[in-house]
Structure formats: C-alpha cells, structure tokens
Amino acid sequence: EYPGAIPLVHVDLYRLEGPSDISTLGLEEYFTPRTIVLIEWADRFPQILPSDHMAIRLEYGETEDIRLLHVSGTGPRSIRMVTTMQRNLSKPR
C-alpha cells in the first residue's frame, strides 16, 4: 500500500493457487471510490473484481522498446474515466 492524496494498492495474484488464497488478502476493503487498486494477473480470478472497474492491458509492440497500452471500462464510472483519459491524451501539447 502506497499512501498519498489517492491511496494506491498493488496486488500480484500470479502465485496464488485458488479463491481461498484470495480471501486471506482482504481485498474487498480496498475497493473504494477513493483508492486505486492495481491488480496484476487479475484475469486469473475475475470473480474478485468489482463490476465497475478499469482494465489495463500491456502488450509488446513491433520492436522490443515499444509497448501498447489498452484501457477499457466495465461500468459507468470506469467508462467515464477512460473517456476522460482518451480526451486528455489526444489534446495537442
């Protein structure tokens, strides 16, 4: 957990065996509108995710120094956030 104006929690699910391992983490307490929870390997246990969440996927580009970032929302709040990000990133600098 990283404190700040908006607390950030990082969770890595790679080594977990099953749902019983997840219940010991107490993730539900972090799923609040004022906390960012970054979960690596969330696709292994999709049942733990809130219904309205943002999914971020990284993939390799054409060369080893290029990464592609795919961001999507799964509910009203996260879709608004993705739309705002897209709008802000497309503005000329």
PDB file of N, CA and C in Angstrom, residues 1-92:
ATOM      1  N   GLU A   1       0.858  -1.179   0.000  1.00  0.00           N
ATOM      2  CA  GLU A   1       0.000   0.000   0.000  1.00  0.00           C
ATOM      3  C   GLU A   1       0.897   1.233   0.000  1.00  0.00           C
ATOM      4  N   TYR A   2       0.545   2.203  -0.875  1.00  0.00           N
ATOM      5  CA  TYR A   2       1.305   3.434  -1.003  1.00  0.00           C
ATOM      6  C   TYR A   2       0.384   4.599  -0.658  1.00  0.00           C
ATOM      7  N   PRO A   3       0.638   5.285   0.449  1.00  0.00           N
ATOM      8  CA  PRO A   3      -0.233   6.397   0.844  1.00  0.00           C
ATOM      9  C   PRO A   3      -0.035   7.604  -0.063  1.00  0.00           C
ATOM     10  N   GLY A   4      -1.020   8.455  -0.136  1.00  0.00           N
ATOM     11  CA  GLY A   4      -0.950   9.682  -0.915  1.00  0.00           C
ATOM     12  C   GLY A   4      -2.312  10.332  -0.952  1.00  0.00           C
ATOM     13  N   ALA A   5      -2.440  11.373  -1.780  1.00  0.00           N
ATOM     14  CA  ALA A   5      -3.734  12.038  -1.928  1.00  0.00           C
ATOM     15  C   ALA A   5      -4.803  11.021  -2.329  1.00  0.00           C
ATOM     16  N   ILE A   6      -4.425  10.107  -3.206  1.00  0.00           N
ATOM     17  CA  ILE A   6      -5.272   8.961  -3.556  1.00  0.00           C
ATOM     18  C   ILE A   6      -4.439   7.719  -3.242  1.00  0.00           C
ATOM     19  N   PRO A   7      -4.812   6.953  -2.226  1.00  0.00           N
ATOM     20  CA  PRO A   7      -4.025   5.770  -1.870  1.00  0.00           C
ATOM     21  C   PRO A   7      -3.956   4.777  -3.033  1.00  0.00           C
ATOM     22  N   LEU A   8      -2.806   4.127  -3.166  1.00  0.00           N
ATOM     23  CA  LEU A   8      -2.567   3.151  -4.221  1.00  0.00           C
ATOM     24  C   LEU A   8      -2.205   1.820  -3.575  1.00  0.00           C
ATOM     25  N   VAL A   9      -2.870   0.764  -4.021  1.00  0.00           N
ATOM     26  CA  VAL A   9      -2.603  -0.581  -3.517  1.00  0.00           C
ATOM     27  C   VAL A   9      -2.199  -1.440  -4.708  1.00  0.00           C
ATOM     28  N   HIS A  10      -1.074  -2.156  -4.590  1.00  0.00           N
ATOM     29  CA  HIS A  10      -0.607  -3.047  -5.646  1.00  0.00           C
ATOM     30  C   HIS A  10      -0.761  -4.490  -5.173  1.00  0.00           C
ATOM     31  N   VAL A  11      -1.382  -5.323  -6.017  1.00  0.00           N
ATOM     32  CA  VAL A  11      -1.615  -6.730  -5.690  1.00  0.00           C
ATOM     33  C   VAL A  11      -1.141  -7.571  -6.870  1.00  0.00           C
ATOM     34  N   ASP A  12      -0.373  -8.624  -6.591  1.00  0.00           N
ATOM     35  CA  ASP A  12       0.092  -9.537  -7.628  1.00  0.00           C
ATOM     36  C   ASP A  12      -0.502 -10.915  -7.336  1.00  0.00           C
ATOM     37  N   LEU A  13      -1.378 -11.389  -8.204  1.00  0.00           N
ATOM     38  CA  LEU A  13      -2.076 -12.663  -7.986  1.00  0.00           C
ATOM     39  C   LEU A  13      -1.391 -13.848  -8.654  1.00  0.00           C
ATOM     40  N   TYR A  14      -0.219 -13.651  -9.218  1.00  0.00           N
ATOM     41  CA  TYR A  14       0.431 -14.691 -10.013  1.00  0.00           C
ATOM     42  C   TYR A  14       0.625 -15.998  -9.245  1.00  0.00           C
ATOM     43  N   ARG A  15       1.101 -15.924  -8.019  1.00  0.00           N
ATOM     44  CA  ARG A  15       1.451 -17.143  -7.283  1.00  0.00           C
ATOM     45  C   ARG A  15       0.299 -17.744  -6.465  1.00  0.00           C
ATOM     46  N   LEU A  16      -0.849 -17.124  -6.500  1.00  0.00           N
ATOM     47  CA  LEU A  16      -1.964 -17.658  -5.717  1.00  0.00           C
ATOM     48  C   LEU A  16      -2.525 -18.914  -6.378  1.00  0.00           C
ATOM     49  N   GLU A  17      -2.923 -19.859  -5.549  1.00  0.00           N
ATOM     50  CA  GLU A  17      -3.421 -21.142  -6.040  1.00  0.00           C
ATOM     51  C   GLU A  17      -4.914 -21.136  -6.343  1.00  0.00           C
ATOM     52  N   GLY A  18      -5.700 -20.479  -5.488  1.00  0.00           N
ATOM     53  CA  GLY A  18      -7.139 -20.527  -5.675  1.00  0.00           C
ATOM     54  C   GLY A  18      -7.857 -19.473  -4.868  1.00  0.00           C
ATOM     55  N   PRO A  19      -9.191 -19.483  -4.939  1.00  0.00           N
ATOM     56  CA  PRO A  19     -10.006 -18.477  -4.250  1.00  0.00           C
ATOM     57  C   PRO A  19      -9.755 -18.396  -2.746  1.00  0.00           C
ATOM     58  N   SER A  20      -9.409 -19.507  -2.114  1.00  0.00           N
ATOM     59  CA  SER A  20      -9.163 -19.455  -0.666  1.00  0.00           C
ATOM     60  C   SER A  20      -7.952 -18.589  -0.348  1.00  0.00           C
ATOM     61  N   ASP A  21      -6.957 -18.571  -1.231  1.00  0.00           N
ATOM     62  CA  ASP A  21      -5.792 -17.701  -1.040  1.00  0.00           C
ATOM     63  C   ASP A  21      -6.194 -16.235  -1.117  1.00  0.00           C
ATOM     64  N   ILE A  22      -7.129 -15.925  -1.985  1.00  0.00           N
ATOM     65  CA  ILE A  22      -7.556 -14.536  -2.179  1.00  0.00           C
ATOM     66  C   ILE A  22      -8.314 -14.024  -0.962  1.00  0.00           C
ATOM     67  N   SER A  23      -9.122 -14.880  -0.362  1.00  0.00           N
ATOM     68  CA  SER A  23      -9.924 -14.429   0.779  1.00  0.00           C
ATOM     69  C   SER A  23      -9.050 -13.973   1.939  1.00  0.00           C
ATOM     70  N   THR A  24      -7.840 -14.483   2.038  1.00  0.00           N
ATOM     71  CA  THR A  24      -6.944 -14.077   3.124  1.00  0.00           C
ATOM     72  C   THR A  24      -6.335 -12.699   2.887  1.00  0.00           C
ATOM     73  N   LEU A  25      -6.414 -12.190   1.666  1.00  0.00           N
ATOM     74  CA  LEU A  25      -5.821 -10.885   1.349  1.00  0.00           C
ATOM     75  C   LEU A  25      -6.659  -9.707   1.832  1.00  0.00           C
ATOM     76  N   GLY A  26      -7.965  -9.897   1.966  1.00  0.00           N
ATOM     77  CA  GLY A  26      -8.834  -8.802   2.391  1.00  0.00           C
ATOM     78  C   GLY A  26      -8.946  -7.686   1.366  1.00  0.00           C
ATOM     79  N   LEU A  27      -8.962  -8.045   0.093  1.00  0.00           N
ATOM     80  CA  LEU A  27      -9.008  -7.034  -0.978  1.00  0.00           C
ATOM     81  C   LEU A  27     -10.262  -6.176  -0.946  1.00  0.00           C
ATOM     82  N   GLU A  28     -11.373  -6.751  -0.510  1.00  0.00           N
ATOM     83  CA  GLU A  28     -12.645  -6.025  -0.546  1.00  0.00           C
ATOM     84  C   GLU A  28     -12.561  -4.685   0.180  1.00  0.00           C
ATOM     85  N   GLU A  29     -11.770  -4.611   1.236  1.00  0.00           N
ATOM     86  CA  GLU A  29     -11.678  -3.362   1.998  1.00  0.00           C
ATOM     87  C   GLU A  29     -11.008  -2.245   1.198  1.00  0.00           C
ATOM     88  N   TYR A  30     -10.245  -2.591   0.170  1.00  0.00           N
ATOM     89  CA  TYR A  30      -9.570  -1.581  -0.647  1.00  0.00           C
ATOM     90  C   TYR A  30     -10.431  -1.075  -1.800  1.00  0.00           C
ATOM     91  N   PHE A  31     -11.454  -1.818  -2.169  1.00  0.00           N
ATOM     92  CA  PHE A  31     -12.289  -1.425  -3.303  1.00  0.00           C
ATOM     93  C   PHE A  31     -13.241  -0.304  -2.898  1.00  0.00           C
ATOM     94  N   THR A  32     -12.712   0.913  -2.859  1.00  0.00           N
ATOM     95  CA  THR A  32     -13.496   2.104  -2.536  1.00  0.00           C
ATOM     96  C   THR A  32     -13.301   3.122  -3.653  1.00  0.00           C
ATOM     97  N   PRO A  33     -14.204   4.072  -3.793  1.00  0.00           N
ATOM     98  CA  PRO A  33     -14.059   5.091  -4.845  1.00  0.00           C
ATOM     99  C   PRO A  33     -12.812   5.964  -4.684  1.00  0.00           C
ATOM    100  N   ARG A  34     -12.212   6.001  -3.501  1.00  0.00           N
ATOM    101  CA  ARG A  34     -11.059   6.872  -3.253  1.00  0.00           C
ATOM    102  C   ARG A  34      -9.732   6.118  -3.191  1.00  0.00           C
ATOM    103  N   THR A  35      -9.694   4.887  -3.675  1.00  0.00           N
ATOM    104  CA  THR A  35      -8.463   4.091  -3.663  1.00  0.00           C
ATOM    105  C   THR A  35      -8.240   3.493  -5.044  1.00  0.00           C
ATOM    106  N   ILE A  36      -6.997   3.547  -5.505  1.00  0.00           N
ATOM    107  CA  ILE A  36      -6.628   2.881  -6.753  1.00  0.00           C
ATOM    108  C   ILE A  36      -6.026   1.535  -6.382  1.00  0.00           C
ATOM    109  N   VAL A  37      -6.598   0.469  -6.926  1.00  0.00           N
ATOM    110  CA  VAL A  37      -6.092  -0.877  -6.677  1.00  0.00           C
ATOM    111  C   VAL A  37      -5.594  -1.427  -8.009  1.00  0.00           C
ATOM    112  N   LEU A  38      -4.284  -1.638  -8.112  1.00  0.00           N
ATOM    113  CA  LEU A  38      -3.684  -2.210  -9.316  1.00  0.00           C
ATOM    114  C   LEU A  38      -3.476  -3.701  -9.070  1.00  0.00           C
ATOM    115  N   ILE A  39      -4.088  -4.533  -9.908  1.00  0.00           N
ATOM    116  CA  ILE A  39      -4.007  -5.981  -9.714  1.00  0.00           C
ATOM    117  C   ILE A  39      -3.349  -6.611 -10.933  1.00  0.00           C
ATOM    118  N   GLU A  40      -2.170  -7.188 -10.714  1.00  0.00           N
ATOM    119  CA  GLU A  40      -1.520  -7.950 -11.775  1.00  0.00           C
ATOM    120  C   GLU A  40      -2.120  -9.353 -11.797  1.00  0.00           C
ATOM    121  N   TRP A  41      -2.285  -9.908 -12.971  1.00  0.00           N
ATOM    122  CA  TRP A  41      -2.840 -11.240 -13.169  1.00  0.00           C
ATOM    123  C   TRP A  41      -4.286 -11.337 -12.680  1.00  0.00           C
ATOM    124  N   ALA A  42      -5.032 -10.251 -12.784  1.00  0.00           N
ATOM    125  CA  ALA A  42      -6.440 -10.249 -12.359  1.00  0.00           C
ATOM    126  C   ALA A  42      -7.275 -11.222 -13.181  1.00  0.00           C
ATOM    127  N   ASP A  43      -6.845 -11.514 -14.401  1.00  0.00           N
ATOM    128  CA  ASP A  43      -7.606 -12.436 -15.249  1.00  0.00           C
ATOM    129  C   ASP A  43      -7.621 -13.861 -14.680  1.00  0.00           C
ATOM    130  N   ARG A  44      -6.747 -14.168 -13.735  1.00  0.00           N
ATOM    131  CA  ARG A  44      -6.752 -15.488 -13.098  1.00  0.00           C
ATOM    132  C   ARG A  44      -7.934 -15.649 -12.142  1.00  0.00           C
ATOM    133  N   PHE A  45      -8.412 -14.523 -11.579  1.00  0.00           N
ATOM    134  CA  PHE A  45      -9.507 -14.558 -10.603  1.00  0.00           C
ATOM    135  C   PHE A  45     -10.483 -13.414 -10.870  1.00  0.00           C
ATOM    136  N   PRO A  46     -11.147 -13.410 -12.012  1.00  0.00           N
ATOM    137  CA  PRO A  46     -12.020 -12.278 -12.352  1.00  0.00           C
ATOM    138  C   PRO A  46     -13.184 -12.091 -11.380  1.00  0.00           C
ATOM    139  N   GLN A  47     -13.537 -13.123 -10.641  1.00  0.00           N
ATOM    140  CA  GLN A  47     -14.666 -13.027  -9.714  1.00  0.00           C
ATOM    141  C   GLN A  47     -14.404 -12.047  -8.571  1.00  0.00           C
ATOM    142  N   ILE A  48     -13.172 -11.668  -8.325  1.00  0.00           N
ATOM    143  CA  ILE A  48     -12.890 -10.744  -7.221  1.00  0.00           C
ATOM    144  C   ILE A  48     -13.033  -9.284  -7.627  1.00  0.00           C
ATOM    145  N   LEU A  49     -13.107  -9.015  -8.923  1.00  0.00           N
ATOM    146  CA  LEU A  49     -13.143  -7.632  -9.396  1.00  0.00           C
ATOM    147  C   LEU A  49     -14.513  -7.000  -9.192  1.00  0.00           C
ATOM    148  N   PRO A  50     -14.538  -5.723  -8.831  1.00  0.00           N
ATOM    149  CA  PRO A  50     -15.825  -5.019  -8.769  1.00  0.00           C
ATOM    150  C   PRO A  50     -16.455  -4.993 -10.159  1.00  0.00           C
ATOM    151  N   SER A  51     -17.768  -4.907 -10.224  1.00  0.00           N
ATOM    152  CA  SER A  51     -18.433  -4.915 -11.535  1.00  0.00           C
ATOM    153  C   SER A  51     -18.039  -3.696 -12.367  1.00  0.00           C
ATOM    154  N   ASP A  52     -17.752  -2.581 -11.733  1.00  0.00           N
ATOM    155  CA  ASP A  52     -17.332  -1.360 -12.437  1.00  0.00           C
ATOM    156  C   ASP A  52     -15.852  -1.143 -12.151  1.00  0.00           C
ATOM    157  N   HIS A  53     -15.015  -1.565 -13.090  1.00  0.00           N
ATOM    158  CA  HIS A  53     -13.573  -1.403 -12.925  1.00  0.00           C
ATOM    159  C   HIS A  53     -12.922  -1.081 -14.266  1.00  0.00           C
ATOM    160  N   MET A  54     -11.713  -0.597 -14.208  1.00  0.00           N
ATOM    161  CA  MET A  54     -10.950  -0.284 -15.406  1.00  0.00           C
ATOM    162  C   MET A  54      -9.949  -1.420 -15.629  1.00  0.00           C
ATOM    163  N   ALA A  55      -9.861  -1.894 -16.854  1.00  0.00           N
ATOM    164  CA  ALA A  55      -8.900  -2.939 -17.201  1.00  0.00           C
ATOM    165  C   ALA A  55      -7.795  -2.312 -18.048  1.00  0.00           C
ATOM    166  N   ILE A  56      -6.560  -2.594 -17.679  1.00  0.00           N
ATOM    167  CA  ILE A  56      -5.403  -2.077 -18.411  1.00  0.00           C
ATOM    168  C   ILE A  56      -4.579  -3.274 -18.852  1.00  0.00           C
ATOM    169  N   ARG A  57      -4.307  -3.346 -20.143  1.00  0.00           N
ATOM    170  CA  ARG A  57      -3.526  -4.461 -20.684  1.00  0.00           C
ATOM    171  C   ARG A  57      -2.341  -3.898 -21.453  1.00  0.00           C
ATOM    172  N   LEU A  58      -1.159  -4.414 -21.171  1.00  0.00           N
ATOM    173  CA  LEU A  58       0.052  -4.036 -21.896  1.00  0.00           C
ATOM    174  C   LEU A  58       0.427  -5.171 -22.829  1.00  0.00           C
ATOM    175  N   GLU A  59       0.898  -4.820 -24.009  1.00  0.00           N
ATOM    176  CA  GLU A  59       1.410  -5.852 -24.908  1.00  0.00           C
ATOM    177  C   GLU A  59       2.625  -5.306 -25.644  1.00  0.00           C
ATOM    178  N   TYR A  60       3.435  -6.208 -26.131  1.00  0.00           N
ATOM    179  CA  TYR A  60       4.625  -5.811 -26.867  1.00  0.00           C
ATOM    180  C   TYR A  60       4.239  -5.251 -28.220  1.00  0.00           C
ATOM    181  N   GLY A  61       4.997  -4.257 -28.666  1.00  0.00           N
ATOM    182  CA  GLY A  61       4.793  -3.673 -29.982  1.00  0.00           C
ATOM    183  C   GLY A  61       5.653  -4.388 -31.009  1.00  0.00           C
ATOM    184  N   GLU A  62       5.884  -3.709 -32.133  1.00  0.00           N
ATOM    185  CA  GLU A  62       6.642  -4.318 -33.225  1.00  0.00           C
ATOM    186  C   GLU A  62       8.115  -4.511 -32.884  1.00  0.00           C
ATOM    187  N   THR A  63       8.640  -3.677 -31.986  1.00  0.00           N
ATOM    188  CA  THR A  63      10.027  -3.832 -31.553  1.00  0.00           C
ATOM    189  C   THR A  63      10.055  -3.942 -30.033  1.00  0.00           C
ATOM    190  N   GLU A  64      11.190  -4.373 -29.490  1.00  0.00           N
ATOM    191  CA  GLU A  64      11.258  -4.622 -28.046  1.00  0.00           C
ATOM    192  C   GLU A  64      11.118  -3.377 -27.186  1.00  0.00           C
ATOM    193  N   ASP A  65      11.292  -2.205 -27.768  1.00  0.00           N
ATOM    194  CA  ASP A  65      11.181  -0.974 -26.983  1.00  0.00           C
ATOM    195  C   ASP A  65       9.808  -0.306 -27.111  1.00  0.00           C
ATOM    196  N   ILE A  66       8.873  -0.965 -27.766  1.00  0.00           N
ATOM    197  CA  ILE A  66       7.524  -0.414 -27.933  1.00  0.00           C
ATOM    198  C   ILE A  66       6.533  -1.256 -27.131  1.00  0.00           C
ATOM    199  N   ARG A  67       5.670  -0.570 -26.376  1.00  0.00           N
ATOM    200  CA  ARG A  67       4.598  -1.235 -25.643  1.00  0.00           C
ATOM    201  C   ARG A  67       3.274  -0.594 -26.037  1.00  0.00           C
ATOM    202  N   LEU A  68       2.257  -1.396 -26.179  1.00  0.00           N
ATOM    203  CA  LEU A  68       0.915  -0.913 -26.491  1.00  0.00           C
ATOM    204  C   LEU A  68       0.076  -0.998 -25.225  1.00  0.00           C
ATOM    205  N   LEU A  69      -0.661   0.046 -24.948  1.00  0.00           N
ATOM    206  CA  LEU A  69      -1.487   0.132 -23.756  1.00  0.00           C
ATOM    207  C   LEU A  69      -2.948   0.116 -24.180  1.00  0.00           C
ATOM    208  N   HIS A  70      -3.704  -0.845 -23.666  1.00  0.00           N
ATOM    209  CA  HIS A  70      -5.133  -0.954 -23.949  1.00  0.00           C
ATOM    210  C   HIS A  70      -5.882  -0.712 -22.641  1.00  0.00           C
ATOM    211  N   VAL A  71      -6.776   0.255 -22.644  1.00  0.00           N
ATOM    212  CA  VAL A  71      -7.533   0.605 -21.443  1.00  0.00           C
ATOM    213  C   VAL A  71      -9.016   0.516 -21.769  1.00  0.00           C
ATOM    214  N   SER A  72      -9.778  -0.143 -20.893  1.00  0.00           N
ATOM    215  CA  SER A  72     -11.223  -0.240 -21.102  1.00  0.00           C
ATOM    216  C   SER A  72     -11.936  -0.136 -19.760  1.00  0.00           C
ATOM    217  N   GLY A  73     -13.187   0.265 -19.817  1.00  0.00           N
ATOM    218  CA  GLY A  73     -14.022   0.361 -18.624  1.00  0.00           C
ATOM    219  C   GLY A  73     -15.117  -0.681 -18.688  1.00  0.00           C
ATOM    220  N   THR A  74     -15.595  -1.111 -17.516  1.00  0.00           N
ATOM    221  CA  THR A  74     -16.615  -2.155 -17.467  1.00  0.00           C
ATOM    222  C   THR A  74     -17.936  -1.677 -16.871  1.00  0.00           C
ATOM    223  N   GLY A  75     -18.012  -0.409 -16.534  1.00  0.00           N
ATOM    224  CA  GLY A  75     -19.226   0.150 -15.941  1.00  0.00           C
ATOM    225  C   GLY A  75     -19.249   1.653 -16.134  1.00  0.00           C
ATOM    226  N   PRO A  76     -20.303   2.321 -15.713  1.00  0.00           N
ATOM    227  CA  PRO A  76     -20.465   3.755 -15.971  1.00  0.00           C
ATOM    228  C   PRO A  76     -19.300   4.618 -15.483  1.00  0.00           C
ATOM    229  N   ARG A  77     -18.857   4.406 -14.260  1.00  0.00           N
ATOM    230  CA  ARG A  77     -17.781   5.250 -13.712  1.00  0.00           C
ATOM    231  C   ARG A  77     -16.459   5.011 -14.442  1.00  0.00           C
ATOM    232  N   SER A  78     -16.107   3.758 -14.645  1.00  0.00           N
ATOM    233  CA  SER A  78     -14.830   3.465 -15.300  1.00  0.00           C
ATOM    234  C   SER A  78     -14.849   3.874 -16.770  1.00  0.00           C
ATOM    235  N   ILE A  79     -15.979   3.766 -17.428  1.00  0.00           N
ATOM    236  CA  ILE A  79     -16.074   4.213 -18.826  1.00  0.00           C
ATOM    237  C   ILE A  79     -15.888   5.723 -18.904  1.00  0.00           C
ATOM    238  N   ARG A  80     -16.475   6.470 -17.963  1.00  0.00           N
ATOM    239  CA  ARG A  80     -16.258   7.925 -17.925  1.00  0.00           C
ATOM    240  C   ARG A  80     -14.777   8.247 -17.724  1.00  0.00           C
ATOM    241  N   MET A  81     -14.123   7.497 -16.850  1.00  0.00           N
ATOM    242  CA  MET A  81     -12.701   7.731 -16.593  1.00  0.00           C
ATOM    243  C   MET A  81     -11.865   7.455 -17.839  1.00  0.00           C
ATOM    244  N   VAL A  82     -12.158   6.375 -18.538  1.00  0.00           N
ATOM    245  CA  VAL A  82     -11.423   6.041 -19.767  1.00  0.00           C
ATOM    246  C   VAL A  82     -11.657   7.116 -20.821  1.00  0.00           C
ATOM    247  N   THR A  83     -12.890   7.559 -20.969  1.00  0.00           N
ATOM    248  CA  THR A  83     -13.215   8.613 -21.937  1.00  0.00           C
ATOM    249  C   THR A  83     -12.455   9.894 -21.617  1.00  0.00           C
ATOM    250  N   THR A  84     -12.398  10.266 -20.351  1.00  0.00           N
ATOM    251  CA  THR A  84     -11.656  11.459 -19.940  1.00  0.00           C
ATOM    252  C   THR A  84     -10.171  11.299 -20.230  1.00  0.00           C
ATOM    253  N   MET A  85      -9.620  10.131 -19.952  1.00  0.00           N
ATOM    254  CA  MET A  85      -8.202   9.877 -20.254  1.00  0.00           C
ATOM    255  C   MET A  85      -7.936  10.017 -21.747  1.00  0.00           C
ATOM    256  N   GLN A  86      -8.781   9.412 -22.571  1.00  0.00           N
ATOM    257  CA  GLN A  86      -8.600   9.478 -24.023  1.00  0.00           C
ATOM    258  C   GLN A  86      -8.657  10.916 -24.510  1.00  0.00           C
ATOM    259  N   ARG A  87      -9.613  11.665 -23.999  1.00  0.00           N
ATOM    260  CA  ARG A  87      -9.765  13.066 -24.390  1.00  0.00           C
ATOM    261  C   ARG A  87      -8.514  13.862 -24.005  1.00  0.00           C
ATOM    262  N   ASN A  88      -8.037  13.685 -22.792  1.00  0.00           N
ATOM    263  CA  ASN A  88      -6.869  14.425 -22.328  1.00  0.00           C
ATOM    264  C   ASN A  88      -5.594  14.020 -23.060  1.00  0.00           C
ATOM    265  N   LEU A  89      -5.468  12.746 -23.389  1.00  0.00           N
ATOM    266  CA  LEU A  89      -4.272  12.292 -24.093  1.00  0.00           C
ATOM    267  C   LEU A  89      -4.254  12.712 -25.554  1.00  0.00           C
ATOM    268  N   SER A  90      -5.422  12.977 -26.125  1.00  0.00           N
ATOM    269  CA  SER A  90      -5.472  13.355 -27.542  1.00  0.00           C
ATOM    270  C   SER A  90      -5.322  14.862 -27.752  1.00  0.00           C
ATOM    271  N   LYS A  91      -5.290  15.632 -26.663  1.00  0.00           N
ATOM    272  CA  LYS A  91      -5.117  17.080 -26.791  1.00  0.00           C
ATOM    273  C   LYS A  91      -3.696  17.399 -27.230  1.00  0.00           C
ATOM    274  N   PRO A  92      -3.553  18.384 -28.138  1.00  0.00           N
ATOM    275  CA  PRO A  92      -2.196  18.792 -28.529  1.00  0.00           C
ATOM    276  C   PRO A  92      -1.458  19.383 -27.325  1.00  0.00           C
TER     277      PRO A  92
END
